[in-house]
Amino acid sequence: MIKLDGPTHPPLAGGKPEQLVVLLHGYGSNGEDLISLAPYLGPALPEAEFLSPNAPFPCEANPFGGYQWFGLEERNDANRLAGAREAGPILNAYLDEQLAARGLTDAQLALIGFSQGTMMALHVGLRRPNPAAAIIGYSGMLVAPDLLAAEITAKPPVLLVHGMADQVLPFGAMAEAEEALKAAGVRVASEGRPGLPHSIDQRGLELGASMLHQLMCTHHDHGHHH
C-alpha cells in the first residue's frame, strides 16, 4: 500500500506531542500548502504536532508537485465515492501508524481538510473504529450522504466552514453535509462566509482554532508547566 508522507510542524511548546492534527489538502495541491496553517493554529494547541501529508496520487492535471486523493474525470457522486473508498484505507493506515508512533489515540487526533481533503476527512473520520476529537472541513462536501447512516461508526464533533462565493464546490454542499451529519447523530457547527471564494479566511481559522482549543486542550498538568 502507498505510504503517505509530507511536511510536519512540531509542537509550539516543544517536547513530545500530546495531540496530533492532520491537515488534508485539496485536489492538485500538496502538503506544503496546508502546513502553512500550523503557525496560525499552533497557539490554540501548543502541544500538538501538525502533519500535512501529500495525497497518495500524482495529480492528473498538475503532475509536477501536485497530488490528488482521487481524480476528477467526472465530478459525480459515484466517482467521488469510488475515489474516497480507494484512498480511504491509505489514509487510515497512515493515521494508525502516526498515532501509534507517538503513543496517541484517536481521542487526541484532529482532522482538518480543505476541499477534496474535507471529503476525505469526513469519509474516513466517520468510519474509523473510534472517534477523533474533531473534524474541521473547509470548503468541502460530504461524499455519498445517503450512505452515511448505514456506514457511520464514529461520531466526532464536526465544524464546517464554506465560502458563500465558492466557485469550485457550491456553498449548498455545506447544508447538505450538515443535514446528513445531524441525521446520523453527529454534532455539527457550520458557518457560511459571505463573499469568500474557494479558500480559507481568517474567521474560518479562528473558528477552527477555537474548536481545537475547546475540545483538545488538556488543562491538567502532565508534569510540565505551561
JSON list of C-alpha atoms in Angstrom, two decimals:
[
{"chain": "A", "resi": 1, "resn": "MET", "atom": "CA", "xyz": [0.00, 0.00, 0.00]},
{"chain": "A", "resi": 2, "resn": "ILE", "atom": "CA", "xyz": [1.15, 3.56, -0.73]},
{"chain": "A", "resi": 3, "resn": "LYS", "atom": "CA", "xyz": [2.64, 5.22, 2.33]},
{"chain": "A", "resi": 4, "resn": "LEU", "atom": "CA", "xyz": [1.82, 8.88, 2.80]},
{"chain": "A", "resi": 5, "resn": "ASP", "atom": "CA", "xyz": [4.46, 11.42, 3.68]},
{"chain": "A", "resi": 6, "resn": "GLY", "atom": "CA", "xyz": [4.71, 15.18, 3.83]},
{"chain": "A", "resi": 7, "resn": "PRO", "atom": "CA", "xyz": [5.79, 18.21, 5.81]},
{"chain": "A", "resi": 8, "resn": "THR", "atom": "CA", "xyz": [5.36, 18.36, 9.58]},
{"chain": "A", "resi": 9, "resn": "HIS", "atom": "CA", "xyz": [5.39, 21.10, 12.21]},
{"chain": "A", "resi": 10, "resn": "PRO", "atom": "CA", "xyz": [6.49, 20.31, 15.77]},
{"chain": "A", "resi": 11, "resn": "PRO", "atom": "CA", "xyz": [4.53, 21.33, 18.89]},
{"chain": "A", "resi": 12, "resn": "LEU", "atom": "CA", "xyz": [4.87, 25.03, 19.68]},
{"chain": "A", "resi": 13, "resn": "ALA", "atom": "CA", "xyz": [5.52, 24.13, 23.32]},
{"chain": "A", "resi": 14, "resn": "GLY", "atom": "CA", "xyz": [8.42, 21.88, 22.33]},
{"chain": "A", "resi": 15, "resn": "GLY", "atom": "CA", "xyz": [8.75, 18.37, 23.68]},
{"chain": "A", "resi": 16, "resn": "LYS", "atom": "CA", "xyz": [6.64, 15.35, 22.91]},
{"chain": "A", "resi": 17, "resn": "PRO", "atom": "CA", "xyz": [3.30, 15.90, 21.14]},
{"chain": "A", "resi": 18, "resn": "GLU", "atom": "CA", "xyz": [0.19, 15.42, 23.27]},
{"chain": "A", "resi": 19, "resn": "GLN", "atom": "CA", "xyz": [-2.10, 15.77, 20.24]},
{"chain": "A", "resi": 20, "resn": "LEU", "atom": "CA", "xyz": [-1.88, 15.19, 16.51]},
{"chain": "A", "resi": 21, "resn": "VAL", "atom": "CA", "xyz": [-3.50, 17.46, 13.92]},
{"chain": "A", "resi": 22, "resn": "VAL", "atom": "CA", "xyz": [-3.55, 16.04, 10.39]},
{"chain": "A", "resi": 23, "resn": "LEU", "atom": "CA", "xyz": [-4.15, 18.50, 7.54]},
{"chain": "A", "resi": 24, "resn": "LEU", "atom": "CA", "xyz": [-5.59, 17.11, 4.30]},
{"chain": "A", "resi": 25, "resn": "HIS", "atom": "CA", "xyz": [-5.02, 19.29, 1.25]},
{"chain": "A", "resi": 26, "resn": "GLY", "atom": "CA", "xyz": [-7.22, 19.77, -1.79]},
{"chain": "A", "resi": 27, "resn": "TYR", "atom": "CA", "xyz": [-7.05, 18.43, -5.33]},
{"chain": "A", "resi": 28, "resn": "GLY", "atom": "CA", "xyz": [-3.86, 19.31, -7.22]},
{"chain": "A", "resi": 29, "resn": "SER", "atom": "CA", "xyz": [-2.15, 20.82, -4.19]},
{"chain": "A", "resi": 30, "resn": "ASN", "atom": "CA", "xyz": [0.37, 19.30, -1.75]},
{"chain": "A", "resi": 31, "resn": "GLY", "atom": "CA", "xyz": [1.26, 19.10, 1.92]},
{"chain": "A", "resi": 32, "resn": "GLU", "atom": "CA", "xyz": [3.26, 22.34, 1.84]},
{"chain": "A", "resi": 33, "resn": "ASP", "atom": "CA", "xyz": [0.04, 24.23, 1.19]},
{"chain": "A", "resi": 34, "resn": "LEU", "atom": "CA", "xyz": [-1.73, 23.41, 4.45]},
{"chain": "A", "resi": 35, "resn": "ILE", "atom": "CA", "xyz": [1.27, 23.03, 6.76]},
{"chain": "A", "resi": 36, "resn": "SER", "atom": "CA", "xyz": [1.34, 26.83, 6.50]},
{"chain": "A", "resi": 37, "resn": "LEU", "atom": "CA", "xyz": [-1.76, 26.83, 8.75]},
{"chain": "A", "resi": 38, "resn": "ALA", "atom": "CA", "xyz": [0.19, 25.27, 11.63]},
{"chain": "A", "resi": 39, "resn": "PRO", "atom": "CA", "xyz": [1.63, 28.58, 12.91]},
{"chain": "A", "resi": 40, "resn": "TYR", "atom": "CA", "xyz": [-1.90, 30.05, 13.00]},
{"chain": "A", "resi": 41, "resn": "LEU", "atom": "CA", "xyz": [-3.45, 27.07, 14.78]},
{"chain": "A", "resi": 42, "resn": "GLY", "atom": "CA", "xyz": [-0.47, 26.21, 16.98]},
{"chain": "A", "resi": 43, "resn": "PRO", "atom": "CA", "xyz": [-1.11, 28.80, 19.72]},
{"chain": "A", "resi": 44, "resn": "ALA", "atom": "CA", "xyz": [-4.57, 27.26, 20.33]},
{"chain": "A", "resi": 45, "resn": "LEU", "atom": "CA", "xyz": [-2.99, 23.82, 20.71]},
{"chain": "A", "resi": 46, "resn": "PRO", "atom": "CA", "xyz": [0.64, 24.34, 21.78]},
{"chain": "A", "resi": 47, "resn": "GLU", "atom": "CA", "xyz": [1.29, 20.66, 22.48]},
{"chain": "A", "resi": 48, "resn": "ALA", "atom": "CA", "xyz": [0.04, 19.43, 19.10]},
{"chain": "A", "resi": 49, "resn": "GLU", "atom": "CA", "xyz": [2.20, 18.22, 16.25]},
{"chain": "A", "resi": 50, "resn": "PHE", "atom": "CA", "xyz": [0.88, 19.07, 12.80]},
{"chain": "A", "resi": 51, "resn": "LEU", "atom": "CA", "xyz": [1.22, 16.71, 9.84]},
{"chain": "A", "resi": 52, "resn": "SER", "atom": "CA", "xyz": [0.32, 17.60, 6.27]},
{"chain": "A", "resi": 53, "resn": "PRO", "atom": "CA", "xyz": [0.75, 14.53, 4.07]},
{"chain": "A", "resi": 54, "resn": "ASN", "atom": "CA", "xyz": [0.80, 14.70, 0.31]},
{"chain": "A", "resi": 55, "resn": "ALA", "atom": "CA", "xyz": [-2.20, 12.88, -1.13]},
{"chain": "A", "resi": 56, "resn": "PRO", "atom": "CA", "xyz": [-1.32, 9.42, -2.47]},
{"chain": "A", "resi": 57, "resn": "PHE", "atom": "CA", "xyz": [-1.55, 10.01, -6.22]},
{"chain": "A", "resi": 58, "resn": "PRO", "atom": "CA", "xyz": [0.16, 12.49, -8.57]},
{"chain": "A", "resi": 59, "resn": "CYS", "atom": "CA", "xyz": [-2.43, 14.95, -9.83]},
{"chain": "A", "resi": 60, "resn": "GLU", "atom": "CA", "xyz": [-3.56, 14.16, -13.36]},
{"chain": "A", "resi": 61, "resn": "ALA", "atom": "CA", "xyz": [-3.96, 17.89, -14.11]},
{"chain": "A", "resi": 62, "resn": "ASN", "atom": "CA", "xyz": [-0.78, 19.06, -12.36]},
{"chain": "A", "resi": 63, "resn": "PRO", "atom": "CA", "xyz": [1.67, 16.15, -12.03]},
{"chain": "A", "resi": 64, "resn": "PHE", "atom": "CA", "xyz": [4.60, 18.45, -11.14]},
{"chain": "A", "resi": 65, "resn": "GLY", "atom": "CA", "xyz": [4.35, 18.71, -7.40]},
{"chain": "A", "resi": 66, "resn": "GLY", "atom": "CA", "xyz": [0.55, 18.39, -7.31]},
{"chain": "A", "resi": 67, "resn": "TYR", "atom": "CA", "xyz": [-1.26, 15.46, -5.72]},
{"chain": "A", "resi": 68, "resn": "GLN", "atom": "CA", "xyz": [-4.80, 14.15, -5.57]},
{"chain": "A", "resi": 69, "resn": "TRP", "atom": "CA", "xyz": [-6.77, 11.87, -3.25]},
{"chain": "A", "resi": 70, "resn": "PHE", "atom": "CA", "xyz": [-8.75, 10.86, -6.32]},
{"chain": "A", "resi": 71, "resn": "GLY", "atom": "CA", "xyz": [-9.34, 12.05, -9.88]},
{"chain": "A", "resi": 72, "resn": "LEU", "atom": "CA", "xyz": [-12.00, 14.44, -11.11]},
{"chain": "A", "resi": 73, "resn": "GLU", "atom": "CA", "xyz": [-12.58, 12.80, -14.51]},
{"chain": "A", "resi": 74, "resn": "GLU", "atom": "CA", "xyz": [-16.30, 13.13, -13.97]},
{"chain": "A", "resi": 75, "resn": "ARG", "atom": "CA", "xyz": [-17.48, 15.07, -11.00]},
{"chain": "A", "resi": 76, "resn": "ASN", "atom": "CA", "xyz": [-20.29, 12.81, -9.95]},
{"chain": "A", "resi": 77, "resn": "ASP", "atom": "CA", "xyz": [-21.22, 11.05, -6.74]},
{"chain": "A", "resi": 78, "resn": "ALA", "atom": "CA", "xyz": [-20.36, 7.55, -7.92]},
{"chain": "A", "resi": 79, "resn": "ASN", "atom": "CA", "xyz": [-16.83, 8.52, -8.92]},
{"chain": "A", "resi": 80, "resn": "ARG", "atom": "CA", "xyz": [-16.26, 10.52, -5.74]},
{"chain": "A", "resi": 81, "resn": "LEU", "atom": "CA", "xyz": [-17.38, 7.57, -3.65]},
{"chain": "A", "resi": 82, "resn": "ALA", "atom": "CA", "xyz": [-15.15, 5.15, -5.56]},
{"chain": "A", "resi": 83, "resn": "GLY", "atom": "CA", "xyz": [-12.24, 7.57, -5.14]},
{"chain": "A", "resi": 84, "resn": "ALA", "atom": "CA", "xyz": [-12.81, 8.10, -1.43]},
{"chain": "A", "resi": 85, "resn": "ARG", "atom": "CA", "xyz": [-13.08, 4.35, -0.90]},
{"chain": "A", "resi": 86, "resn": "GLU", "atom": "CA", "xyz": [-9.80, 3.76, -2.71]},
{"chain": "A", "resi": 87, "resn": "ALA", "atom": "CA", "xyz": [-7.88, 6.49, -0.85]},
{"chain": "A", "resi": 88, "resn": "GLY", "atom": "CA", "xyz": [-9.57, 5.78, 2.50]},
{"chain": "A", "resi": 89, "resn": "PRO", "atom": "CA", "xyz": [-7.52, 2.72, 3.53]},
{"chain": "A", "resi": 90, "resn": "ILE", "atom": "CA", "xyz": [-4.29, 4.56, 2.62]},
{"chain": "A", "resi": 91, "resn": "LEU", "atom": "CA", "xyz": [-5.24, 7.47, 4.87]},
{"chain": "A", "resi": 92, "resn": "ASN", "atom": "CA", "xyz": [-6.45, 5.17, 7.65]},
{"chain": "A", "resi": 93, "resn": "ALA", "atom": "CA", "xyz": [-3.19, 3.22, 7.65]},
{"chain": "A", "resi": 94, "resn": "TYR", "atom": "CA", "xyz": [-1.27, 6.50, 7.81]},
{"chain": "A", "resi": 95, "resn": "LEU", "atom": "CA", "xyz": [-3.34, 7.78, 10.75]},
{"chain": "A", "resi": 96, "resn": "ASP", "atom": "CA", "xyz": [-2.97, 4.49, 12.64]},
{"chain": "A", "resi": 97, "resn": "GLU", "atom": "CA", "xyz": [0.78, 4.47, 12.09]},
{"chain": "A", "resi": 98, "resn": "GLN", "atom": "CA", "xyz": [1.32, 8.12, 13.07]},
{"chain": "A", "resi": 99, "resn": "LEU", "atom": "CA", "xyz": [-0.78, 7.78, 16.23]},
{"chain": "A", "resi": 100, "resn": "ALA", "atom": "CA", "xyz": [0.95, 4.56, 17.26]},
{"chain": "A", "resi": 101, "resn": "ALA", "atom": "CA", "xyz": [4.39, 6.07, 16.68]},
{"chain": "A", "resi": 102, "resn": "ARG", "atom": "CA", "xyz": [3.57, 8.81, 19.18]},
{"chain": "A", "resi": 103, "resn": "GLY", "atom": "CA", "xyz": [1.62, 6.69, 21.65]},
{"chain": "A", "resi": 104, "resn": "LEU", "atom": "CA", "xyz": [-1.55, 8.69, 20.97]},
{"chain": "A", "resi": 105, "resn": "THR", "atom": "CA", "xyz": [-5.15, 7.59, 20.39]},
{"chain": "A", "resi": 106, "resn": "ASP", "atom": "CA", "xyz": [-7.96, 8.86, 18.16]},
{"chain": "A", "resi": 107, "resn": "ALA", "atom": "CA", "xyz": [-9.19, 10.93, 21.11]},
{"chain": "A", "resi": 108, "resn": "GLN", "atom": "CA", "xyz": [-6.04, 13.05, 20.66]},
{"chain": "A", "resi": 109, "resn": "LEU", "atom": "CA", "xyz": [-6.42, 13.37, 16.87]},
{"chain": "A", "resi": 110, "resn": "ALA", "atom": "CA", "xyz": [-7.98, 16.16, 14.84]},
{"chain": "A", "resi": 111, "resn": "LEU", "atom": "CA", "xyz": [-8.55, 16.01, 11.08]},
{"chain": "A", "resi": 112, "resn": "ILE", "atom": "CA", "xyz": [-8.64, 19.25, 9.13]},
{"chain": "A", "resi": 113, "resn": "GLY", "atom": "CA", "xyz": [-9.49, 19.20, 5.46]},
{"chain": "A", "resi": 114, "resn": "PHE", "atom": "CA", "xyz": [-9.75, 21.66, 2.62]},
{"chain": "A", "resi": 115, "resn": "SER", "atom": "CA", "xyz": [-11.90, 20.90, -0.44]},
{"chain": "A", "resi": 116, "resn": "GLN", "atom": "CA", "xyz": [-11.14, 17.31, -1.54]},
{"chain": "A", "resi": 117, "resn": "GLY", "atom": "CA", "xyz": [-9.27, 16.94, 1.78]},
{"chain": "A", "resi": 118, "resn": "THR", "atom": "CA", "xyz": [-12.54, 17.72, 3.58]},
{"chain": "A", "resi": 119, "resn": "MET", "atom": "CA", "xyz": [-14.23, 14.93, 1.62]},
{"chain": "A", "resi": 120, "resn": "MET", "atom": "CA", "xyz": [-11.51, 12.56, 2.86]},
{"chain": "A", "resi": 121, "resn": "ALA", "atom": "CA", "xyz": [-11.60, 13.82, 6.46]},
{"chain": "A", "resi": 122, "resn": "LEU", "atom": "CA", "xyz": [-15.35, 13.25, 6.66]},
{"chain": "A", "resi": 123, "resn": "HIS", "atom": "CA", "xyz": [-15.35, 9.98, 4.73]},
{"chain": "A", "resi": 124, "resn": "VAL", "atom": "CA", "xyz": [-12.59, 8.41, 6.82]},
{"chain": "A", "resi": 125, "resn": "GLY", "atom": "CA", "xyz": [-13.20, 10.14, 10.14]},
{"chain": "A", "resi": 126, "resn": "LEU", "atom": "CA", "xyz": [-16.81, 8.97, 10.38]},
{"chain": "A", "resi": 127, "resn": "ARG", "atom": "CA", "xyz": [-15.89, 5.37, 9.56]},
{"chain": "A", "resi": 128, "resn": "ARG", "atom": "CA", "xyz": [-12.95, 4.76, 11.89]},
{"chain": "A", "resi": 129, "resn": "PRO", "atom": "CA", "xyz": [-13.48, 2.39, 14.84]},
{"chain": "A", "resi": 130, "resn": "ASN", "atom": "CA", "xyz": [-13.04, 5.26, 17.31]},
{"chain": "A", "resi": 131, "resn": "PRO", "atom": "CA", "xyz": [-13.96, 8.93, 17.00]},
{"chain": "A", "resi": 132, "resn": "ALA", "atom": "CA", "xyz": [-11.32, 11.62, 16.58]},
{"chain": "A", "resi": 133, "resn": "ALA", "atom": "CA", "xyz": [-11.52, 14.64, 18.88]},
{"chain": "A", "resi": 134, "resn": "ALA", "atom": "CA", "xyz": [-12.64, 16.84, 15.97]},
{"chain": "A", "resi": 135, "resn": "ILE", "atom": "CA", "xyz": [-13.09, 17.08, 12.22]},
{"chain": "A", "resi": 136, "resn": "ILE", "atom": "CA", "xyz": [-12.87, 20.51, 10.62]},
{"chain": "A", "resi": 137, "resn": "GLY", "atom": "CA", "xyz": [-13.89, 20.79, 7.00]},
{"chain": "A", "resi": 138, "resn": "TYR", "atom": "CA", "xyz": [-13.24, 23.89, 4.90]},
{"chain": "A", "resi": 139, "resn": "SER", "atom": "CA", "xyz": [-14.91, 24.38, 1.50]},
{"chain": "A", "resi": 140, "resn": "GLY", "atom": "CA", "xyz": [-15.76, 20.72, 1.07]},
{"chain": "A", "resi": 141, "resn": "MET", "atom": "CA", "xyz": [-18.62, 18.30, 0.76]},
{"chain": "A", "resi": 142, "resn": "LEU", "atom": "CA", "xyz": [-19.84, 15.03, 2.20]},
{"chain": "A", "resi": 143, "resn": "VAL", "atom": "CA", "xyz": [-19.40, 12.19, -0.29]},
{"chain": "A", "resi": 144, "resn": "ALA", "atom": "CA", "xyz": [-22.45, 9.92, -0.63]},
{"chain": "A", "resi": 145, "resn": "PRO", "atom": "CA", "xyz": [-24.59, 11.50, 2.12]},
{"chain": "A", "resi": 146, "resn": "ASP", "atom": "CA", "xyz": [-27.26, 8.82, 1.60]},
{"chain": "A", "resi": 147, "resn": "LEU", "atom": "CA", "xyz": [-24.84, 6.08, 2.72]},
{"chain": "A", "resi": 148, "resn": "LEU", "atom": "CA", "xyz": [-23.69, 7.76, 5.90]},
{"chain": "A", "resi": 149, "resn": "ALA", "atom": "CA", "xyz": [-26.36, 6.48, 8.28]},
{"chain": "A", "resi": 150, "resn": "ALA", "atom": "CA", "xyz": [-25.61, 2.88, 7.27]},
{"chain": "A", "resi": 151, "resn": "GLU", "atom": "CA", "xyz": [-21.81, 3.20, 7.32]},
{"chain": "A", "resi": 152, "resn": "ILE", "atom": "CA", "xyz": [-21.04, 5.56, 10.20]},
{"chain": "A", "resi": 153, "resn": "THR", "atom": "CA", "xyz": [-19.04, 4.01, 13.05]},
{"chain": "A", "resi": 154, "resn": "ALA", "atom": "CA", "xyz": [-17.65, 7.11, 14.78]},
{"chain": "A", "resi": 155, "resn": "LYS", "atom": "CA", "xyz": [-19.31, 10.42, 15.64]},
{"chain": "A", "resi": 156, "resn": "PRO", "atom": "CA", "xyz": [-16.68, 13.09, 16.29]},
{"chain": "A", "resi": 157, "resn": "PRO", "atom": "CA", "xyz": [-17.82, 16.71, 16.54]},
{"chain": "A", "resi": 158, "resn": "VAL", "atom": "CA", "xyz": [-17.63, 18.43, 13.16]},
{"chain": "A", "resi": 159, "resn": "LEU", "atom": "CA", "xyz": [-17.11, 22.05, 12.11]},
{"chain": "A", "resi": 160, "resn": "LEU", "atom": "CA", "xyz": [-17.92, 23.04, 8.53]},
{"chain": "A", "resi": 161, "resn": "VAL", "atom": "CA", "xyz": [-16.92, 26.43, 7.07]},
{"chain": "A", "resi": 162, "resn": "HIS", "atom": "CA", "xyz": [-17.67, 27.33, 3.46]},
{"chain": "A", "resi": 163, "resn": "GLY", "atom": "CA", "xyz": [-17.35, 30.47, 1.34]},
{"chain": "A", "resi": 164, "resn": "MET", "atom": "CA", "xyz": [-20.66, 31.72, 0.00]},
{"chain": "A", "resi": 165, "resn": "ALA", "atom": "CA", "xyz": [-18.96, 32.77, -3.24]},
{"chain": "A", "resi": 166, "resn": "ASP", "atom": "CA", "xyz": [-17.26, 29.39, -3.75]},
{"chain": "A", "resi": 167, "resn": "GLN", "atom": "CA", "xyz": [-16.84, 28.81, -7.48]},
{"chain": "A", "resi": 168, "resn": "VAL", "atom": "CA", "xyz": [-15.40, 25.26, -7.17]},
{"chain": "A", "resi": 169, "resn": "LEU", "atom": "CA", "xyz": [-17.63, 23.42, -4.71]},
{"chain": "A", "resi": 170, "resn": "PRO", "atom": "CA", "xyz": [-21.03, 25.06, -4.29]},
{"chain": "A", "resi": 171, "resn": "PHE", "atom": "CA", "xyz": [-21.88, 26.67, -0.95]},
{"chain": "A", "resi": 172, "resn": "GLY", "atom": "CA", "xyz": [-25.02, 24.49, -0.87]},
{"chain": "A", "resi": 173, "resn": "ALA", "atom": "CA", "xyz": [-22.79, 21.46, -0.22]},
{"chain": "A", "resi": 174, "resn": "MET", "atom": "CA", "xyz": [-22.34, 22.67, 3.37]},
{"chain": "A", "resi": 175, "resn": "ALA", "atom": "CA", "xyz": [-26.06, 22.50, 4.21]},
{"chain": "A", "resi": 176, "resn": "GLU", "atom": "CA", "xyz": [-26.35, 19.11, 2.51]},
{"chain": "A", "resi": 177, "resn": "ALA", "atom": "CA", "xyz": [-23.45, 17.75, 4.57]},
{"chain": "A", "resi": 178, "resn": "GLU", "atom": "CA", "xyz": [-24.79, 19.28, 7.78]},
{"chain": "A", "resi": 179, "resn": "GLU", "atom": "CA", "xyz": [-28.22, 17.75, 7.27]},
{"chain": "A", "resi": 180, "resn": "ALA", "atom": "CA", "xyz": [-26.83, 14.23, 6.68]},
{"chain": "A", "resi": 181, "resn": "LEU", "atom": "CA", "xyz": [-24.40, 14.52, 9.61]},
{"chain": "A", "resi": 182, "resn": "LYS", "atom": "CA", "xyz": [-27.10, 15.67, 12.02]},
{"chain": "A", "resi": 183, "resn": "ALA", "atom": "CA", "xyz": [-29.43, 12.92, 10.82]},
{"chain": "A", "resi": 184, "resn": "ALA", "atom": "CA", "xyz": [-26.67, 10.41, 11.64]},
{"chain": "A", "resi": 185, "resn": "GLY", "atom": "CA", "xyz": [-26.31, 11.81, 15.16]},
{"chain": "A", "resi": 186, "resn": "VAL", "atom": "CA", "xyz": [-23.17, 13.90, 14.66]},
{"chain": "A", "resi": 187, "resn": "ARG", "atom": "CA", "xyz": [-22.74, 17.25, 16.43]},
{"chain": "A", "resi": 188, "resn": "VAL", "atom": "CA", "xyz": [-22.16, 19.88, 13.74]},
{"chain": "A", "resi": 189, "resn": "ALA", "atom": "CA", "xyz": [-21.37, 23.57, 13.79]},
{"chain": "A", "resi": 190, "resn": "SER", "atom": "CA", "xyz": [-21.30, 25.40, 10.48]},
{"chain": "A", "resi": 191, "resn": "GLU", "atom": "CA", "xyz": [-20.63, 28.87, 9.17]},
{"chain": "A", "resi": 192, "resn": "GLY", "atom": "CA", "xyz": [-21.01, 30.37, 5.73]},
{"chain": "A", "resi": 193, "resn": "ARG", "atom": "CA", "xyz": [-18.57, 33.16, 4.87]},
{"chain": "A", "resi": 194, "resn": "PRO", "atom": "CA", "xyz": [-20.09, 35.99, 2.80]},
{"chain": "A", "resi": 195, "resn": "GLY", "atom": "CA", "xyz": [-18.13, 36.85, -0.35]},
{"chain": "A", "resi": 196, "resn": "LEU", "atom": "CA", "xyz": [-15.46, 34.21, 0.26]},
{"chain": "A", "resi": 197, "resn": "PRO", "atom": "CA", "xyz": [-14.38, 32.14, -2.78]},
{"chain": "A", "resi": 198, "resn": "HIS", "atom": "CA", "xyz": [-12.86, 28.63, -2.62]},
{"chain": "A", "resi": 199, "resn": "SER", "atom": "CA", "xyz": [-10.41, 29.29, 0.21]},
{"chain": "A", "resi": 200, "resn": "ILE", "atom": "CA", "xyz": [-9.94, 29.62, 3.96]},
{"chain": "A", "resi": 201, "resn": "ASP", "atom": "CA", "xyz": [-10.20, 33.03, 5.61]},
{"chain": "A", "resi": 202, "resn": "GLN", "atom": "CA", "xyz": [-9.14, 34.45, 8.97]},
{"chain": "A", "resi": 203, "resn": "ARG", "atom": "CA", "xyz": [-12.56, 33.90, 10.52]},
{"chain": "A", "resi": 204, "resn": "GLY", "atom": "CA", "xyz": [-12.54, 30.25, 9.42]},
{"chain": "A", "resi": 205, "resn": "LEU", "atom": "CA", "xyz": [-9.13, 29.77, 11.02]},
{"chain": "A", "resi": 206, "resn": "GLU", "atom": "CA", "xyz": [-10.30, 31.42, 14.24]},
{"chain": "A", "resi": 207, "resn": "LEU", "atom": "CA", "xyz": [-13.34, 29.13, 14.40]},
{"chain": "A", "resi": 208, "resn": "GLY", "atom": "CA", "xyz": [-11.12, 26.11, 13.80]},
{"chain": "A", "resi": 209, "resn": "ALA", "atom": "CA", "xyz": [-8.54, 27.17, 16.39]},
{"chain": "A", "resi": 210, "resn": "SER", "atom": "CA", "xyz": [-11.25, 27.80, 18.95]},
{"chain": "A", "resi": 211, "resn": "MET", "atom": "CA", "xyz": [-12.81, 24.37, 18.39]},
{"chain": "A", "resi": 212, "resn": "LEU", "atom": "CA", "xyz": [-9.43, 22.63, 18.69]},
{"chain": "A", "resi": 213, "resn": "HIS", "atom": "CA", "xyz": [-8.62, 24.51, 21.89]},
{"chain": "A", "resi": 214, "resn": "GLN", "atom": "CA", "xyz": [-12.00, 23.79, 23.43]},
{"chain": "A", "resi": 215, "resn": "LEU", "atom": "CA", "xyz": [-12.03, 20.08, 22.61]},
{"chain": "A", "resi": 216, "resn": "MET", "atom": "CA", "xyz": [-8.38, 19.16, 22.94]},
{"chain": "A", "resi": 217, "resn": "CYS", "atom": "CA", "xyz": [-6.53, 21.38, 25.36]},
{"chain": "A", "resi": 218, "resn": "THR", "atom": "CA", "xyz": [-5.76, 19.39, 28.45]},
{"chain": "A", "resi": 219, "resn": "HIS", "atom": "CA", "xyz": [-5.76, 21.64, 31.46]},
{"chain": "A", "resi": 220, "resn": "HIS", "atom": "CA", "xyz": [-4.32, 19.14, 33.88]},
{"chain": "A", "resi": 221, "resn": "ASP", "atom": "CA", "xyz": [-0.58, 19.02, 34.34]},
{"chain": "A", "resi": 222, "resn": "HIS", "atom": "CA", "xyz": [1.49, 16.37, 32.56]},
{"chain": "A", "resi": 223, "resn": "GLY", "atom": "CA", "xyz": [4.41, 17.03, 34.88]},
{"chain": "A", "resi": 224, "resn": "HIS", "atom": "CA", "xyz": [5.37, 20.18, 32.99]},
{"chain": "A", "resi": 225, "resn": "HIS", "atom": "CA", "xyz": [4.15, 23.72, 33.36]},
{"chain": "A", "resi": 226, "resn": "HIS", "atom": "CA", "xyz": [2.53, 25.78, 30.64]}
]
